[in-house]
Coordinates of C-alpha atoms and ligand atoms in Angstrom, one line a residue:
X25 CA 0.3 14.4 48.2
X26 CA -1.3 11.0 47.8
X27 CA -3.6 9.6 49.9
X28 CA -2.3 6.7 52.5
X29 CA -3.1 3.2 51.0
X30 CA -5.9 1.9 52.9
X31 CA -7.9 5.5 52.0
X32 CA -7.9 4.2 48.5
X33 CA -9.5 1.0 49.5
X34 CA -12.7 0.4 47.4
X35 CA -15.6 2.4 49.4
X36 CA -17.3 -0.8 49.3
X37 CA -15.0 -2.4 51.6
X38 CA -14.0 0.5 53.5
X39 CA -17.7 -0.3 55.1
X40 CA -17.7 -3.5 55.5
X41 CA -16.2 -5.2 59.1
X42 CA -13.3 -8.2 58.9
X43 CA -15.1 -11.6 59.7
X44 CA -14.6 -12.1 63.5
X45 CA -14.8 -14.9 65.9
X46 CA -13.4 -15.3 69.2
X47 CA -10.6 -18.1 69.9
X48 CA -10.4 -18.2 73.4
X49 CA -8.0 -20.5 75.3
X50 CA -10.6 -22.0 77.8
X51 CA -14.1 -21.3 77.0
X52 CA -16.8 -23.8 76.4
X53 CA -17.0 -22.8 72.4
X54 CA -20.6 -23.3 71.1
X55 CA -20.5 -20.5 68.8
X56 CA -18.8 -22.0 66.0
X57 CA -20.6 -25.0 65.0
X58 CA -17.9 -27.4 65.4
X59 CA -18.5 -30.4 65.7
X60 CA -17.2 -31.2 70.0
X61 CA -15.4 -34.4 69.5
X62 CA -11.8 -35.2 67.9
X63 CA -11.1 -38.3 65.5
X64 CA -10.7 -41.7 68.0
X65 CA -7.2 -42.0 68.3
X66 CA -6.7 -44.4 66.1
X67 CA -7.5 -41.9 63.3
X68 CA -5.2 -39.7 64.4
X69 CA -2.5 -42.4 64.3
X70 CA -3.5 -42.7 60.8
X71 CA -3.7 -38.7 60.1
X72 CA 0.2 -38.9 61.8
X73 CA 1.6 -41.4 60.0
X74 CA 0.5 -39.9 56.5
X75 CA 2.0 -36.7 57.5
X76 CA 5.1 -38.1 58.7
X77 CA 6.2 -38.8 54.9
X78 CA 5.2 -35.4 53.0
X79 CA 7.1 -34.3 50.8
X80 CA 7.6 -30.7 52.2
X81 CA 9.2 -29.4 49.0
X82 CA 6.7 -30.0 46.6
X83 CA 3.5 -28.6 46.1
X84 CA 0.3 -30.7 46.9
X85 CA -1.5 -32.3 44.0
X86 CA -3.3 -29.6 42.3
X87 CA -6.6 -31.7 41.9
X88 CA -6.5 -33.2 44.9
X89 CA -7.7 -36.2 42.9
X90 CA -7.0 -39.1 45.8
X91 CA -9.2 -37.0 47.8
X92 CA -12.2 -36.0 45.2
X93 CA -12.5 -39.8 44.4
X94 CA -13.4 -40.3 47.9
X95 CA -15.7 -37.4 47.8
X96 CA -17.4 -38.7 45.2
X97 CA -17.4 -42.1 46.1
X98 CA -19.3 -41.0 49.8
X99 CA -21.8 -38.5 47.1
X100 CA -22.3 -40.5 44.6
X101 CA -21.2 -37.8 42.1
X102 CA -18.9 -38.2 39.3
X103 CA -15.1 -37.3 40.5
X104 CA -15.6 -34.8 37.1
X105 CA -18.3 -32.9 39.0
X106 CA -16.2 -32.3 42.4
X107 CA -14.7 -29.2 43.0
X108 CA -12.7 -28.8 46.3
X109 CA -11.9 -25.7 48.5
X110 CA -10.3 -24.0 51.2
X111 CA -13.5 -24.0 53.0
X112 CA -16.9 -23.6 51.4
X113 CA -16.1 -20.3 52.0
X114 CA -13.5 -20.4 48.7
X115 CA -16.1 -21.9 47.2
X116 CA -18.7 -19.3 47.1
X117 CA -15.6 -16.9 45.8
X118 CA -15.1 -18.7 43.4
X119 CA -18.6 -18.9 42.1
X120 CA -19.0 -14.7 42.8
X121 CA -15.7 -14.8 40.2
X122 CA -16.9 -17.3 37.8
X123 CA -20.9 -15.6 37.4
X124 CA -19.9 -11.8 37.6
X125 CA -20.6 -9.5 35.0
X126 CA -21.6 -5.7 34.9
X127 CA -23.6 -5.1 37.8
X128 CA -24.2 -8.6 38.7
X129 CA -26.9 -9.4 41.4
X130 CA -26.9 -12.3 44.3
X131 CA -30.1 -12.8 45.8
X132 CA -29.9 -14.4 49.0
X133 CA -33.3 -14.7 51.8
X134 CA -32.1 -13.7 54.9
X135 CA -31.4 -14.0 57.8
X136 CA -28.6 -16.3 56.2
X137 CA -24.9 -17.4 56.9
X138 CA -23.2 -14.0 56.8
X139 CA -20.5 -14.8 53.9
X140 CA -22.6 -14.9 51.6
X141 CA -23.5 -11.1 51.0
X142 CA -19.7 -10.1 52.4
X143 CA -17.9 -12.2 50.2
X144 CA -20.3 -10.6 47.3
X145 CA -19.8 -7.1 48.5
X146 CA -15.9 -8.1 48.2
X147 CA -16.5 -9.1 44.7
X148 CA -18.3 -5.7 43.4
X149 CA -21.5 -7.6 43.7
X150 CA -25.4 -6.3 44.3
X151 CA -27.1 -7.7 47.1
X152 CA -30.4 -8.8 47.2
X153 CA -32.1 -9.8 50.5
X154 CA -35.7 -11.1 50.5
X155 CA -36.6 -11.7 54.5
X156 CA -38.3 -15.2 55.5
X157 CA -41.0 -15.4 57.0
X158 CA -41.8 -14.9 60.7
X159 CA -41.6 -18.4 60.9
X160 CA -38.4 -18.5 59.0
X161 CA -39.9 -20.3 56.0
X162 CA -38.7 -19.2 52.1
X163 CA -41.4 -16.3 50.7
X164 CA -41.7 -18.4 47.4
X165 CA -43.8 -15.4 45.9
X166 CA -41.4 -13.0 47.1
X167 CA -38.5 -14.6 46.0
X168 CA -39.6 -14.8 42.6
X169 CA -40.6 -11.1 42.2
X170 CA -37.6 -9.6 43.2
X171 CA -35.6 -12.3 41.1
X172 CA -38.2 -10.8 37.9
X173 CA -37.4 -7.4 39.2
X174 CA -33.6 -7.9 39.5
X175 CA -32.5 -10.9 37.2
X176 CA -29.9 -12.5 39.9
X177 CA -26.9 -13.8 38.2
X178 CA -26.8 -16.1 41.6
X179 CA -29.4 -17.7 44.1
X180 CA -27.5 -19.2 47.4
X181 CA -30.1 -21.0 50.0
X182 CA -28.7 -22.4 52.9
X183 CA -30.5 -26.0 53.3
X184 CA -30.7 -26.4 56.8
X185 CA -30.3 -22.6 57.0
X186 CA -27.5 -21.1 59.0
X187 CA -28.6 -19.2 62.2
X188 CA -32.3 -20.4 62.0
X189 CA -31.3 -24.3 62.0
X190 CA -34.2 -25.0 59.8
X191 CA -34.7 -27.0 56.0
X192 CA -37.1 -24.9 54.3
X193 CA -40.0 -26.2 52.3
X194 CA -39.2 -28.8 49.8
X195 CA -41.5 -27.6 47.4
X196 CA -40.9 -23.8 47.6
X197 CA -36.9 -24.9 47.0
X198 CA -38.5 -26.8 44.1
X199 CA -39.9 -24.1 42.4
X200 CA -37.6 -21.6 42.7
X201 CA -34.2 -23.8 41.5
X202 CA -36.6 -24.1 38.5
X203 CA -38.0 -21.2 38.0
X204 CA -35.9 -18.4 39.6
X205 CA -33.6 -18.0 36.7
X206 CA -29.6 -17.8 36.7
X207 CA -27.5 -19.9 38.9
X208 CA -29.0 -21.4 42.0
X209 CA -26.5 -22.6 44.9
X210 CA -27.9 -25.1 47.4
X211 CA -25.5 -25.1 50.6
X212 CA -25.8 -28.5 52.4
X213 CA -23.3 -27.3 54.9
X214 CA -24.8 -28.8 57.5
X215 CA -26.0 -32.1 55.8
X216 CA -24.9 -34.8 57.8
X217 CA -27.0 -33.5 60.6
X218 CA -30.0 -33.0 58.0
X219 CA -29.7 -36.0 55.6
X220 CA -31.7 -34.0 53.3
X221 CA -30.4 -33.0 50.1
X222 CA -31.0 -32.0 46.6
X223 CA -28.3 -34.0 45.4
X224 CA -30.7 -36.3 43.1
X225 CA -31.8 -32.6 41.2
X226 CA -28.0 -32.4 40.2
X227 CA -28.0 -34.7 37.0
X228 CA -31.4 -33.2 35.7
X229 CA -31.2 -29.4 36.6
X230 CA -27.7 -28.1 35.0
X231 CA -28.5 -24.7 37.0
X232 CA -28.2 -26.1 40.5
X233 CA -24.9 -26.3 42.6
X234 CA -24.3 -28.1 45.4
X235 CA -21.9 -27.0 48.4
X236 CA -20.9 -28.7 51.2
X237 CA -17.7 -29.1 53.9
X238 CA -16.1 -30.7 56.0
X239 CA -16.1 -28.2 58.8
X240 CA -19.2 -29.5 60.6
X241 CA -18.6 -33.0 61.3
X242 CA -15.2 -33.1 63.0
X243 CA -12.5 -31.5 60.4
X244 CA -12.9 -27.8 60.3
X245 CA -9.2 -27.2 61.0
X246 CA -8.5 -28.7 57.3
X247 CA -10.7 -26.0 55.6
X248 CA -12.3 -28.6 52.9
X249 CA -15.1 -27.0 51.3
X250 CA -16.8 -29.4 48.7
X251 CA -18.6 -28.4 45.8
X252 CA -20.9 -30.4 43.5
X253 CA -22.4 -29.9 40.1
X254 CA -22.2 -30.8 36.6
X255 CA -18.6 -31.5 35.0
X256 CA -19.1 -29.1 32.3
X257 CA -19.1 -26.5 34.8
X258 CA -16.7 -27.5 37.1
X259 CA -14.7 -27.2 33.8
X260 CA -15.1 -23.9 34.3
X261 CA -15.1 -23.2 37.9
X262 CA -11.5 -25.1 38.2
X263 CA -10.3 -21.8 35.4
X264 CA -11.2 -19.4 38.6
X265 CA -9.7 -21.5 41.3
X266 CA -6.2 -21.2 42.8
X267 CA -3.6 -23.6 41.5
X268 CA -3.5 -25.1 44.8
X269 CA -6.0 -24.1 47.1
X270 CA -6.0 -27.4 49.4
X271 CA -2.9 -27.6 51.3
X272 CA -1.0 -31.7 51.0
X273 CA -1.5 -31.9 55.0
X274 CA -5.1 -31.3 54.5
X275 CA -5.5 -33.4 51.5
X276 CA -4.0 -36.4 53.4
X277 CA -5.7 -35.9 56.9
X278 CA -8.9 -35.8 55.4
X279 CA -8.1 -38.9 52.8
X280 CA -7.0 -40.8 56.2
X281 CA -10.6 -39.5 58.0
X282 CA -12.8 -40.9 54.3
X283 CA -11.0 -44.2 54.5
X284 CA -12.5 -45.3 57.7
X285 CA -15.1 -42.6 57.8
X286 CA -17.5 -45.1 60.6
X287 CA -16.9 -42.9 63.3
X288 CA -18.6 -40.1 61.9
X289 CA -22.1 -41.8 61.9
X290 CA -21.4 -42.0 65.6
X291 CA -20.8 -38.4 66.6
X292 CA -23.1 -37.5 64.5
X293 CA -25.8 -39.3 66.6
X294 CA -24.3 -38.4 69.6
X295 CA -24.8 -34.6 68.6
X296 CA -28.5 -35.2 67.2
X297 CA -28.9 -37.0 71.0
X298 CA -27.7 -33.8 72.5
X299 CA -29.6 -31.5 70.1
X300 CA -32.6 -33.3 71.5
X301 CA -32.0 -32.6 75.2
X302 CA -30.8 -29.6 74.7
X303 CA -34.1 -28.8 73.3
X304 CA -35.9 -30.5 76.2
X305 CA -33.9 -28.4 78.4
X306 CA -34.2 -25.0 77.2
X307 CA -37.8 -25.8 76.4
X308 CA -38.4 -25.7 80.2
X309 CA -37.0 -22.2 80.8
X310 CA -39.2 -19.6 81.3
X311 CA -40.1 -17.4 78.5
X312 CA -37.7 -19.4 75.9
X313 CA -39.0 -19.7 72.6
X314 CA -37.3 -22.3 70.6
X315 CA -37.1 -23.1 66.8
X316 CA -36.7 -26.2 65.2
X317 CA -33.3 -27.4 64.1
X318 CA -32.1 -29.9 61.6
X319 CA -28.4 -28.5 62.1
X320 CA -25.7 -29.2 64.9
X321 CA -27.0 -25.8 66.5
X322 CA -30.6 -24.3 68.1
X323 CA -31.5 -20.8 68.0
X324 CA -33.5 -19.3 70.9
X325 CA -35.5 -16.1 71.5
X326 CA -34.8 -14.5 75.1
X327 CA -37.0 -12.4 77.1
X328 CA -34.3 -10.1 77.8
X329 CA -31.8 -8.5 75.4
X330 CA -29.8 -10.8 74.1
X331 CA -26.9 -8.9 74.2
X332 CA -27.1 -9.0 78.5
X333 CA -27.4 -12.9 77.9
X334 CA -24.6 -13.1 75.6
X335 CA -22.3 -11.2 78.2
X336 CA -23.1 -12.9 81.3
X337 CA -22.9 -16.1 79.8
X338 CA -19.2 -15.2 78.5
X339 CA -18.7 -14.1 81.7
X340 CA -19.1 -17.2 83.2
X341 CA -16.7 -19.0 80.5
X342 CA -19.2 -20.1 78.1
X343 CA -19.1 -18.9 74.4
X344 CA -22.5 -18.5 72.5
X345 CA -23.7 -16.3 69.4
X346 CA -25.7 -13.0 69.8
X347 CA -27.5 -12.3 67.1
X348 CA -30.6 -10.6 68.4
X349 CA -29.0 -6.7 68.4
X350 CA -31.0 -5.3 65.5
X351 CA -35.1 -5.3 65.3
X352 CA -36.1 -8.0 62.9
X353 CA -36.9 -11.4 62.2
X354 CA -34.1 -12.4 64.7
X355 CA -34.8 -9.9 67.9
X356 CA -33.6 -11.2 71.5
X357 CA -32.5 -14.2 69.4
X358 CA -28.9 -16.3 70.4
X359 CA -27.4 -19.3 68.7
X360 CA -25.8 -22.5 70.7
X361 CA -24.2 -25.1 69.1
X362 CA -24.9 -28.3 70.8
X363 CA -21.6 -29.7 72.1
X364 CA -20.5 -32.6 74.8
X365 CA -22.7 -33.4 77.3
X366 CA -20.5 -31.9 79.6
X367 CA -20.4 -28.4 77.7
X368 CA -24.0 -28.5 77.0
X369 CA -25.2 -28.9 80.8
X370 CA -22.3 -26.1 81.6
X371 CA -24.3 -23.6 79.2
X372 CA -28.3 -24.9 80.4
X373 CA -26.7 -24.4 84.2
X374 CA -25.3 -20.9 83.2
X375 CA -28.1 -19.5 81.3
X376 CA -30.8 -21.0 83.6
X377 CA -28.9 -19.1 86.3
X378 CA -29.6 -15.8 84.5
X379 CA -33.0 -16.9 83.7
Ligands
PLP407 C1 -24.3 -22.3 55.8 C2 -22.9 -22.3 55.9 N1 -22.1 -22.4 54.8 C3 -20.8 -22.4 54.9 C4 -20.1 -22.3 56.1 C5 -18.6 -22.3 56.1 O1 -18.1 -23.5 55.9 P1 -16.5 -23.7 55.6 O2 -15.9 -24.0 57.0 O3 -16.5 -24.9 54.7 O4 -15.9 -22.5 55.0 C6 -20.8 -22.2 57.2 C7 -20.1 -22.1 58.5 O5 -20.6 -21.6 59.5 C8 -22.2 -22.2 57.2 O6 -23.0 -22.0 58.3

């Protein structure tokens, strides 16, 4: 007799757990890190009436070049050296497919965004986690040992990093795009929030790759993931990627947002406002350590388990991350993502409650 289908599953997966978010109805989300606020409606008129006309019968441009040229236009990056995707999260797939090998290695400091080492498990990869620092900095000398030791085919550093918010030393980043061997992947999801970038290293260092999205400021339903490097190996990288990854309604909603891109500034400022008071705020409850953020989020240690936090705070209609379960660098520790006004004073009156 053979064995049902999912028992031959690679091992590897059989262990691992489906990505999984909540999408609640009516919840104040901050455990996403969207970005609160729609396009004005103007956009959205804009956005309709470039819809209206698709052509439903044909498939979207395959090089979504309408779109690239304004990506490249806003980065300042040859349109040669833009790769899109459906999500960053293609993106990194895509790079896992294009820099495999036998055994290959990714070596990733963590805590980090979560893809990262599932999407490389996926892919048959070996994953190698160097910890930060207690104060969540990159351990430079660490780093470099275990990429000595282990020879990683890929390097991926969130820059801010995803949960701890933070943009890590400039010069440790420095040193180890130049010294840390293989392919190093510099994920600027969270960029606009940041405005700090290695986009300058791209023309110089031919090892560095840029990724970022549009998910964070406003347009995460498209799934536009952006990636940046040299054209040579976009070349290459377009070889991996699926005919035609970015969907036509996505191509032109996004094209109509980059047009008349103002309004972005604007939320963005409004969130960075927000960020600040909801920093003022939670500085003020007791026994609430706080860490920096340069993202469109804040992560907080609790006195009490985080889990207890986490479930009274759903409770009461508001949606946060837990992510202090284990022992480790991130014990007791939640994530918010700073939202409306409105939203943010519905979670500081919530979790002050339960303070
Ligand atoms: C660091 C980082 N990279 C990538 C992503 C995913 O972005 P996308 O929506 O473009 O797949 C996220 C989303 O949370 C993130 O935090």
């Amino acid at each position: 007799v053979t064995a049902p289908a999912e028992e031959l599953v690679r091992p590897a997966i059989r262990a691992l757990r489906a990505y999984e978010v909540e999408h609640p109805e009516r919840a104040v989300k901050l455990d996403a890190n969207e970005n609160p606020y729609p396009p004005p409606a103007g956009v959205m008129a804009r956005i309709a009436d470039a819809v209206r006309g698709v052509d439903l019968n044909r498939y979207p441009d395959p090089s979504a070049l309408r779109l690239r040229r304004l990506i490249a236009g806003r980065t300042g990056w040859p349109v040669e050296g833009v790769l899109l995707g459906n999500g960053s999260d293609e993106l990194i797939s895509l790079l896992l497919s294009a820099f495999g090998g036998p055994d290959p290695a990714l070596l990733i400091p963590v805590p980090t965004f979560s893809m990262y080492r599932h999407l490389a498990l996926c892919s048959g990869w070996r994953v190698e986690e160097v910890p930060l620092t207690p104060g969540f900095e990159l351990d430079g000398e660490a780093l470099s040992e275990r990429a000595r030791e282990t020879r990683p085919n890929l390097t991926v550093v969130a820059y801010p990093n995803n949960p701890t918010g933070n943009c890590f030393d400039r010069g440790t980043m420095e040193r180890l795009v130049a010294n840390v061997g293989g392919v190093v992947v510099v994920d600027e999801a969270y960029h606009d929030f940041a405005h700090q970038t290695f986009r300058a290293r791209l023309a110089d260092r031919g090892n560095l790759v840029i990724l970022r999205t549009l998910s964070k400021v406003g347009l995460a339903a498209l799934r536009i993931g952006v990636l940046l490097a040299s054209p040579a190996l976009v070349r290459e990288l377009n070889k991996v990627r699926l005919p035609y990854n970015v969907s036509t309604f996505s191509q032109l909603a996004a094209e109509a947002v980059l047009e008349e891109p103002g309004f972005l500034d604007e939320q963005v400022a409004t969130v960075l406002a927000e960020r600040a008071r909801l920093f003022r705020e939670l500085g003020r409850v007791r026994g609430v350590e706080l860490f920096p953020s340069d993202a469109n989020f804040v992560l907080f240690r609790t006195p009490r388990p985080s889990r207890e936090v986490f479930e009274a705070l759903r409770a009461g209609g508001v949606l946060i991350r837990d992510l202090g379960g284990a022992a480790g660098l991130l014990h007791r520790c939640l994530r918010v993502t700073v939202g409306t006004p409105a939203e943010n004073s519905a979670f500081l009156d919530a979790f002050r409650s339960l303070a």
